[in-house]
Short mmCIF file of N, CA and C in Angstrom, two decimals:
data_model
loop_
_atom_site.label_atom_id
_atom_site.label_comp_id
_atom_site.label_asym_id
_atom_site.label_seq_id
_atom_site.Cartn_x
_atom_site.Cartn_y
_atom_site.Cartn_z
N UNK X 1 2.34 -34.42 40.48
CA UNK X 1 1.61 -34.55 41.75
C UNK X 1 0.25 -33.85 41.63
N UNK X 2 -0.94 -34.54 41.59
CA UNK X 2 -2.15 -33.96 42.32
C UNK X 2 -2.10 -32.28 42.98
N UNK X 3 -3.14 -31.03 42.80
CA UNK X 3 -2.64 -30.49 43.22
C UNK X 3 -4.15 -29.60 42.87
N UNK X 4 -4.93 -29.40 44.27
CA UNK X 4 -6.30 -28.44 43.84
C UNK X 4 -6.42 -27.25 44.37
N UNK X 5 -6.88 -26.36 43.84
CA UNK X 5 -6.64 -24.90 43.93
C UNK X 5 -7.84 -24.23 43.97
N UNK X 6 -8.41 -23.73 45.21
CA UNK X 6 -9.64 -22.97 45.56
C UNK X 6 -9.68 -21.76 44.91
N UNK X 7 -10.69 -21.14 44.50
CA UNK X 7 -11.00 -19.17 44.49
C UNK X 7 -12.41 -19.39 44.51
N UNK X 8 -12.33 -17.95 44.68
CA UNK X 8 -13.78 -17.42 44.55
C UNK X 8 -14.30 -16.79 46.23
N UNK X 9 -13.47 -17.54 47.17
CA UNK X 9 -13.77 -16.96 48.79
C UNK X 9 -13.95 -15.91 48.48
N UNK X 10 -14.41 -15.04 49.59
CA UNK X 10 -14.50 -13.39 50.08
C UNK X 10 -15.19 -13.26 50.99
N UNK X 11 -16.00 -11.74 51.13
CA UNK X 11 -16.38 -11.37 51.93
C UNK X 11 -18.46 -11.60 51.35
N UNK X 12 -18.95 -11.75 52.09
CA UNK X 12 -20.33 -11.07 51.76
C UNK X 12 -21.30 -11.19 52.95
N UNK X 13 -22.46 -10.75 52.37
CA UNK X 13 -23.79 -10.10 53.12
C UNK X 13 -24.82 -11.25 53.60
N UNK X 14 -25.17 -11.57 54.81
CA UNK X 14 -26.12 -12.76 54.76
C UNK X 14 -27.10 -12.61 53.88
N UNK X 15 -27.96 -13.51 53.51
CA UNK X 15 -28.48 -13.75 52.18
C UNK X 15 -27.88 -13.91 51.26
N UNK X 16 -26.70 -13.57 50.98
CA UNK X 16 -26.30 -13.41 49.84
C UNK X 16 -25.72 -14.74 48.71
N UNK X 17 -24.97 -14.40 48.09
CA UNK X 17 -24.69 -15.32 47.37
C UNK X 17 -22.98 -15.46 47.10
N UNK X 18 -22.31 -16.77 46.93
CA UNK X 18 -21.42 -17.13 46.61
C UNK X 18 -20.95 -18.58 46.06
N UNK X 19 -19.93 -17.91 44.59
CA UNK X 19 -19.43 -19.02 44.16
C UNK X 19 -18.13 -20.09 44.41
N UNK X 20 -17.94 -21.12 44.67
CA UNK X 20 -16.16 -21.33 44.58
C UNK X 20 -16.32 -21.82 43.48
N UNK X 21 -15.23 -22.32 43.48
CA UNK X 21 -14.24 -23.12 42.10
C UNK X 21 -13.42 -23.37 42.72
N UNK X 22 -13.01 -24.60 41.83
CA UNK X 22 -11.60 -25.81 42.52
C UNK X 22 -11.17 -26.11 40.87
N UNK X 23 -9.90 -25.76 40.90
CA UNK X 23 -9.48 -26.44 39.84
C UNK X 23 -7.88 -27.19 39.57
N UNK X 24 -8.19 -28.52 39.17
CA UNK X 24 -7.52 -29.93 39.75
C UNK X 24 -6.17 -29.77 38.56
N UNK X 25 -4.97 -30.16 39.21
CA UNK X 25 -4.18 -30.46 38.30
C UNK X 25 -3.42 -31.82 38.32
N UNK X 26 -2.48 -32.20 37.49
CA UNK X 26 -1.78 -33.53 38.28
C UNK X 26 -2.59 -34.71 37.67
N UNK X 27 -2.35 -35.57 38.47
CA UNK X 27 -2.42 -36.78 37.72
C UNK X 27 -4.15 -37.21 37.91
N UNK X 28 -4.74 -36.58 38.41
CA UNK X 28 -6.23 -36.99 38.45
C UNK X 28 -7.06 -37.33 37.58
N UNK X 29 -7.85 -38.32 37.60
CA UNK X 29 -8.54 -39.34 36.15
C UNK X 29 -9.54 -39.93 36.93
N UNK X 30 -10.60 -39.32 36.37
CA UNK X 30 -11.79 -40.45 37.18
C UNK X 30 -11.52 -40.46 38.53
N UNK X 31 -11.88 -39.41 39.68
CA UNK X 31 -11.55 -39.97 40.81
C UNK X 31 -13.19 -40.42 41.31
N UNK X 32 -12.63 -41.33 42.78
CA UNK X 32 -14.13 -41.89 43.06
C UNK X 32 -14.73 -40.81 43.82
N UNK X 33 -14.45 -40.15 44.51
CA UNK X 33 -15.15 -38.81 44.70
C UNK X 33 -14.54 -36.95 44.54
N UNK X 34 -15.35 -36.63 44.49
CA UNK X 34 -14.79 -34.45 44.68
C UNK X 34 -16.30 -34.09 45.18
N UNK X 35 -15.14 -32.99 46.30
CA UNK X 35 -15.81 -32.04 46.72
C UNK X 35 -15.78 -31.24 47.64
N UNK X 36 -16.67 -31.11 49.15
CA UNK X 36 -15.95 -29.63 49.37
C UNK X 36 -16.45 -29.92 50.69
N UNK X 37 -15.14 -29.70 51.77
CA UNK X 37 -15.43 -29.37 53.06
C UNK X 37 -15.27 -27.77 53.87
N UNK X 38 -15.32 -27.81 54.74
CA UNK X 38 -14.68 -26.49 55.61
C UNK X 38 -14.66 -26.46 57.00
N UNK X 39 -13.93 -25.56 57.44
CA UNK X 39 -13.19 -25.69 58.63
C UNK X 39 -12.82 -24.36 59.23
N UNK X 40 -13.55 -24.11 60.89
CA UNK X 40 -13.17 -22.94 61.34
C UNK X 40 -12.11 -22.95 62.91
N UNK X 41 -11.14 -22.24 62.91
CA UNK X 41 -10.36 -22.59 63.77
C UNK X 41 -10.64 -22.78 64.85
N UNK X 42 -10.07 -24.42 65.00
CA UNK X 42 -10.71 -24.95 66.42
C UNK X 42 -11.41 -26.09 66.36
N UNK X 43 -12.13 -25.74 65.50
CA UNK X 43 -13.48 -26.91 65.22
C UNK X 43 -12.66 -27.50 64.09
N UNK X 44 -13.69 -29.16 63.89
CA UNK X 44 -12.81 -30.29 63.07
C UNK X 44 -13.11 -29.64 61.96
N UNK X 45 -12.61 -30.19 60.55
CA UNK X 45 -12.88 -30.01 59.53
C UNK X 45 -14.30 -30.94 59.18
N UNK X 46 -15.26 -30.11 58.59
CA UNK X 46 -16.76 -30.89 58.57
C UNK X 46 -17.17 -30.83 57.00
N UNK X 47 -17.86 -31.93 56.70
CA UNK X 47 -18.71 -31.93 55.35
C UNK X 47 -19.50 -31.04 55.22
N UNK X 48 -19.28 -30.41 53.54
CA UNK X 48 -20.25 -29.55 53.23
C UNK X 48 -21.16 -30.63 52.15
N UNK X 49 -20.55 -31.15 50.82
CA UNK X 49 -20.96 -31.51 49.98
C UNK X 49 -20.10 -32.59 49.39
N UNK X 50 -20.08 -33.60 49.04
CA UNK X 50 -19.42 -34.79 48.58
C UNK X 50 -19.91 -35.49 47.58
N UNK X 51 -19.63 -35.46 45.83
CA UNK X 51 -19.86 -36.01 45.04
C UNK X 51 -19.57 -37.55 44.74
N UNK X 52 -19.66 -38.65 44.23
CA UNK X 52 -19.32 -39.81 43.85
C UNK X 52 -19.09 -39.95 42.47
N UNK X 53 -18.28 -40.29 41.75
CA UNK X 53 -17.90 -40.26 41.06
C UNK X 53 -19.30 -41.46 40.21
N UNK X 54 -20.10 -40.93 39.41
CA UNK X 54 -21.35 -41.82 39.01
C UNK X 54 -22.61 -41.45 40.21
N UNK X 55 -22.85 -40.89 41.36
CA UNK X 55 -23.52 -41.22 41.96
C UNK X 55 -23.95 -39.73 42.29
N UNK X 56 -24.96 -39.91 43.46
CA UNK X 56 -25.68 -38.49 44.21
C UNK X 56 -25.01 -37.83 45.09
N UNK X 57 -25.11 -36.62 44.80
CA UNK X 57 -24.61 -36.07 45.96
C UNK X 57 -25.19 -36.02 47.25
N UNK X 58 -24.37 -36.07 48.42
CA UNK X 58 -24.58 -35.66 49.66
C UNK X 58 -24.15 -34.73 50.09
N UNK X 59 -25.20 -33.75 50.91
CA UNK X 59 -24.67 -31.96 51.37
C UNK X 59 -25.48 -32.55 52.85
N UNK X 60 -24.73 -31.73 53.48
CA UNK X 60 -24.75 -31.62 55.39
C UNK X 60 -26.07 -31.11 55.31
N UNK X 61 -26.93 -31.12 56.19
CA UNK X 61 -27.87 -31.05 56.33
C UNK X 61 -27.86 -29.12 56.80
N UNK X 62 -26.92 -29.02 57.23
CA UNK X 62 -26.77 -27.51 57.18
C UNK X 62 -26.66 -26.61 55.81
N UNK X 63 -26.37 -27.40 55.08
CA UNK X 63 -26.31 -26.60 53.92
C UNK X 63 -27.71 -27.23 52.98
N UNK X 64 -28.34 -28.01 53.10
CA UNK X 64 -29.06 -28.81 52.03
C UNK X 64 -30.08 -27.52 51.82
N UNK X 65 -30.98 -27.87 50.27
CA UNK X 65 -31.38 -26.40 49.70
C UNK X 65 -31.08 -24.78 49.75
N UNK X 66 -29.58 -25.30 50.33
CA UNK X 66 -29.24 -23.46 49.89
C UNK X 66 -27.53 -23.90 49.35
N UNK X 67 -26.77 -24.79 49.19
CA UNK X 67 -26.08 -24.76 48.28
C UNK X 67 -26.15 -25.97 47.18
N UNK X 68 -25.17 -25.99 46.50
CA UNK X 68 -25.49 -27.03 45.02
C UNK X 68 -24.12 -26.77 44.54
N UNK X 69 -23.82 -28.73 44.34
CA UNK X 69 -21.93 -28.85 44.13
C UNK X 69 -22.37 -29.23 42.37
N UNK X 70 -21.54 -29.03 41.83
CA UNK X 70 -21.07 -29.84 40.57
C UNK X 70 -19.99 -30.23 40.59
N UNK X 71 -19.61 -30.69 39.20
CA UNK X 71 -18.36 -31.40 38.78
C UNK X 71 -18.56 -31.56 37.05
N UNK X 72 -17.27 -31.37 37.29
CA UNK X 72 -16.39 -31.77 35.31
C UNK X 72 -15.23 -32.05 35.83
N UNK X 73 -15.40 -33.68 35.85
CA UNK X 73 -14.10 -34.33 36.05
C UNK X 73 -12.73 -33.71 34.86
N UNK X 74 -13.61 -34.41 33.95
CA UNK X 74 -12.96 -34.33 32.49
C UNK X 74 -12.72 -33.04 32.28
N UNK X 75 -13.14 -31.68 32.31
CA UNK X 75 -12.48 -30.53 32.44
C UNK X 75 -11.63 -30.20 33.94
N UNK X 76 -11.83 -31.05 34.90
CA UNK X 76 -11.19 -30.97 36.10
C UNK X 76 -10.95 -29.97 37.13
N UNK X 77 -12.54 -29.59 36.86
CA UNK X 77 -13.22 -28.16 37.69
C UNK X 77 -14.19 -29.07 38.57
N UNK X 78 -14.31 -28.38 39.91
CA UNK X 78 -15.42 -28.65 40.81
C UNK X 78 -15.89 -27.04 41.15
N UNK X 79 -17.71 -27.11 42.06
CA UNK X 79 -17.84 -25.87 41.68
C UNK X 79 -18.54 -26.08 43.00
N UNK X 80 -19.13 -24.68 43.88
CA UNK X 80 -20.04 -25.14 44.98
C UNK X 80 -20.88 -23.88 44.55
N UNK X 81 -21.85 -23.54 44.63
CA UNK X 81 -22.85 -22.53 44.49
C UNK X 81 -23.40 -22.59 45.70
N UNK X 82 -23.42 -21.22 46.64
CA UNK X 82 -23.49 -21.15 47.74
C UNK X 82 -24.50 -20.17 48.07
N UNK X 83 -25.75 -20.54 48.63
CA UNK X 83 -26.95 -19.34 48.21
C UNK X 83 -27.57 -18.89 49.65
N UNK X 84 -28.66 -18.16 50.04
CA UNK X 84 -29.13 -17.70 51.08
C UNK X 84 -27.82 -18.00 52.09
N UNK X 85 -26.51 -17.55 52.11
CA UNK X 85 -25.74 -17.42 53.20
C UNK X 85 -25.63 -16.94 54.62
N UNK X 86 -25.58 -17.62 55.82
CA UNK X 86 -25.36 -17.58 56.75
C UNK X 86 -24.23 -17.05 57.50
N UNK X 87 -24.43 -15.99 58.42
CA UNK X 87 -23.32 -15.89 59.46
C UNK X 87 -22.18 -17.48 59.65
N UNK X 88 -23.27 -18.60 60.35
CA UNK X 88 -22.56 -19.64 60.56
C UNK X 88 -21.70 -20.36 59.47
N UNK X 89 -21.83 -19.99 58.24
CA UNK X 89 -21.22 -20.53 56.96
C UNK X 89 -19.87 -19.95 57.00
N UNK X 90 -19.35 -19.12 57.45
CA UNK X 90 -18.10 -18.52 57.94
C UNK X 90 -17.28 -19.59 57.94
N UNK X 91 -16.43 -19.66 57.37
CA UNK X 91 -15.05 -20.81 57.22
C UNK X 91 -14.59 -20.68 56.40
N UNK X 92 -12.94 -21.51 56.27
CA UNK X 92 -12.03 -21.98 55.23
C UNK X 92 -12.67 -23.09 54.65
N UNK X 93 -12.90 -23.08 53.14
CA UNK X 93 -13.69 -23.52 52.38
C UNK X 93 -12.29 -25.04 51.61
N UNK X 94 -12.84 -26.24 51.44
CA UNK X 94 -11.20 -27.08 51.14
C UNK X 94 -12.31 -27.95 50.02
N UNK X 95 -11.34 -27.64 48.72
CA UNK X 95 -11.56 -29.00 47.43
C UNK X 95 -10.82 -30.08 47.93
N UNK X 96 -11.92 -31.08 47.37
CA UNK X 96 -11.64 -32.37 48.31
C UNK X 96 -11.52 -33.53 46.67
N UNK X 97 -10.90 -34.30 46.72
CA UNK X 97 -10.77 -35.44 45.85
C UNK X 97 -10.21 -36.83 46.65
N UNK X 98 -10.60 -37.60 45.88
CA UNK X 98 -10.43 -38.79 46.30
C UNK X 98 -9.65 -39.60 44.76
N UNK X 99 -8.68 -40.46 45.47
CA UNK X 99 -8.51 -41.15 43.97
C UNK X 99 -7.59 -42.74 44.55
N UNK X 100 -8.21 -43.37 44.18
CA UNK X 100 -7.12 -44.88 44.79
C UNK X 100 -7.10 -44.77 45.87
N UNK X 101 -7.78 -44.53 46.49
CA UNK X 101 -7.64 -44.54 48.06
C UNK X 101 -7.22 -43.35 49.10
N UNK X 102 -6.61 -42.36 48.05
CA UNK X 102 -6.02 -41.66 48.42
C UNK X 102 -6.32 -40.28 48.52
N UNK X 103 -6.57 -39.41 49.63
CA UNK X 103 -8.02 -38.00 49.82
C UNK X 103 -6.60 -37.02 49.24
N UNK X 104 -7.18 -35.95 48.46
CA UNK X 104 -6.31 -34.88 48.13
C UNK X 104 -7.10 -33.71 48.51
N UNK X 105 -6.55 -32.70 49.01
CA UNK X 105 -6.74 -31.46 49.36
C UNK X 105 -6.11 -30.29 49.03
N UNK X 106 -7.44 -29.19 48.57
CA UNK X 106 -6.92 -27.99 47.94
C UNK X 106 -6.31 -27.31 49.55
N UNK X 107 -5.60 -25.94 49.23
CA UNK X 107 -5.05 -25.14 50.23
C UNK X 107 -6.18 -24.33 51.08
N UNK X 108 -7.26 -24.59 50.55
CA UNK X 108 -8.66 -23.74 51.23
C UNK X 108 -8.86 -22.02 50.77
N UNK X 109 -10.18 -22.06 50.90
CA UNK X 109 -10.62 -20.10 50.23
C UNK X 109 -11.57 -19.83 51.37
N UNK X 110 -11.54 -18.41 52.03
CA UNK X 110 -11.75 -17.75 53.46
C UNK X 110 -13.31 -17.69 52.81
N UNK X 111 -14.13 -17.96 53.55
CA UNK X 111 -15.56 -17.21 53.56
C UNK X 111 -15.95 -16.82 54.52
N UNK X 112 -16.45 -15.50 54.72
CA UNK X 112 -16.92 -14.49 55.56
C UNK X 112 -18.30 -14.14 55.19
N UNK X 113 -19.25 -14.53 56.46
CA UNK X 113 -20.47 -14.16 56.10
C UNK X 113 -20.66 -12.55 56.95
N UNK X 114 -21.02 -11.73 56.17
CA UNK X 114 -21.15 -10.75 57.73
C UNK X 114 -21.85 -10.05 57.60
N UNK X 115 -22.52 -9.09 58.19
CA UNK X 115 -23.47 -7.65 57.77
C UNK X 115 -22.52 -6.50 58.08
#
């Protein structure tokens, strides 16, 4: 079974900086997309960054020039680099895949922006 696994959440300082990592296990091969939403209790779960498998990425306009997603399918790591951080960036952070139709989701990693 499919099966993606967040780290890297914590705590930090506005401005500051943070990394995740997602790393995929299971039957995943070429999916048509990865990447990364989040979600704070209450509110829906919203796009941060969404890769295409061949194609460009799209980041929320809340995040555009202050974070940056990758991907290695083939090593079966996704990554978000998360920069000049915001109070509002505060959320459960979720690796996202897509494959046959079918959306897979990591268990989510806490980010805390705070002073």
């Amino acid at each position: 079974q499919v099966q993606l696994v967040e780290s890297g959440g914590g705590l930090v300082q506005p401005g500051g900086s943070l990394k995740l990592s997602c790393a995929a296990s299971g039957s995943i091969f070429r999916p048509s997309a990865m990447g990364w939403y989040r979600q704070t209790p209450g509110k829906q779960r919203e796009l941060v960054a969404v890769m295409p498998n061949g194609g460009d990425t799209n980041y929320s306009n809340s995040v555009k020039g202050r974070f940056t997603i990758s991907s290695a399918i083939a090593k079966r790591t996704v990554h978000l680099q998360m920069n000049m951080l915001k109070p509002e960036d505060t959320a459960v952070y979720y690796c996202y895949a897509q494959l046959s139709g079918t959306s897979y989701w990591g268990q989510g990693t806490q980010v805390t922006v705070s002073s």
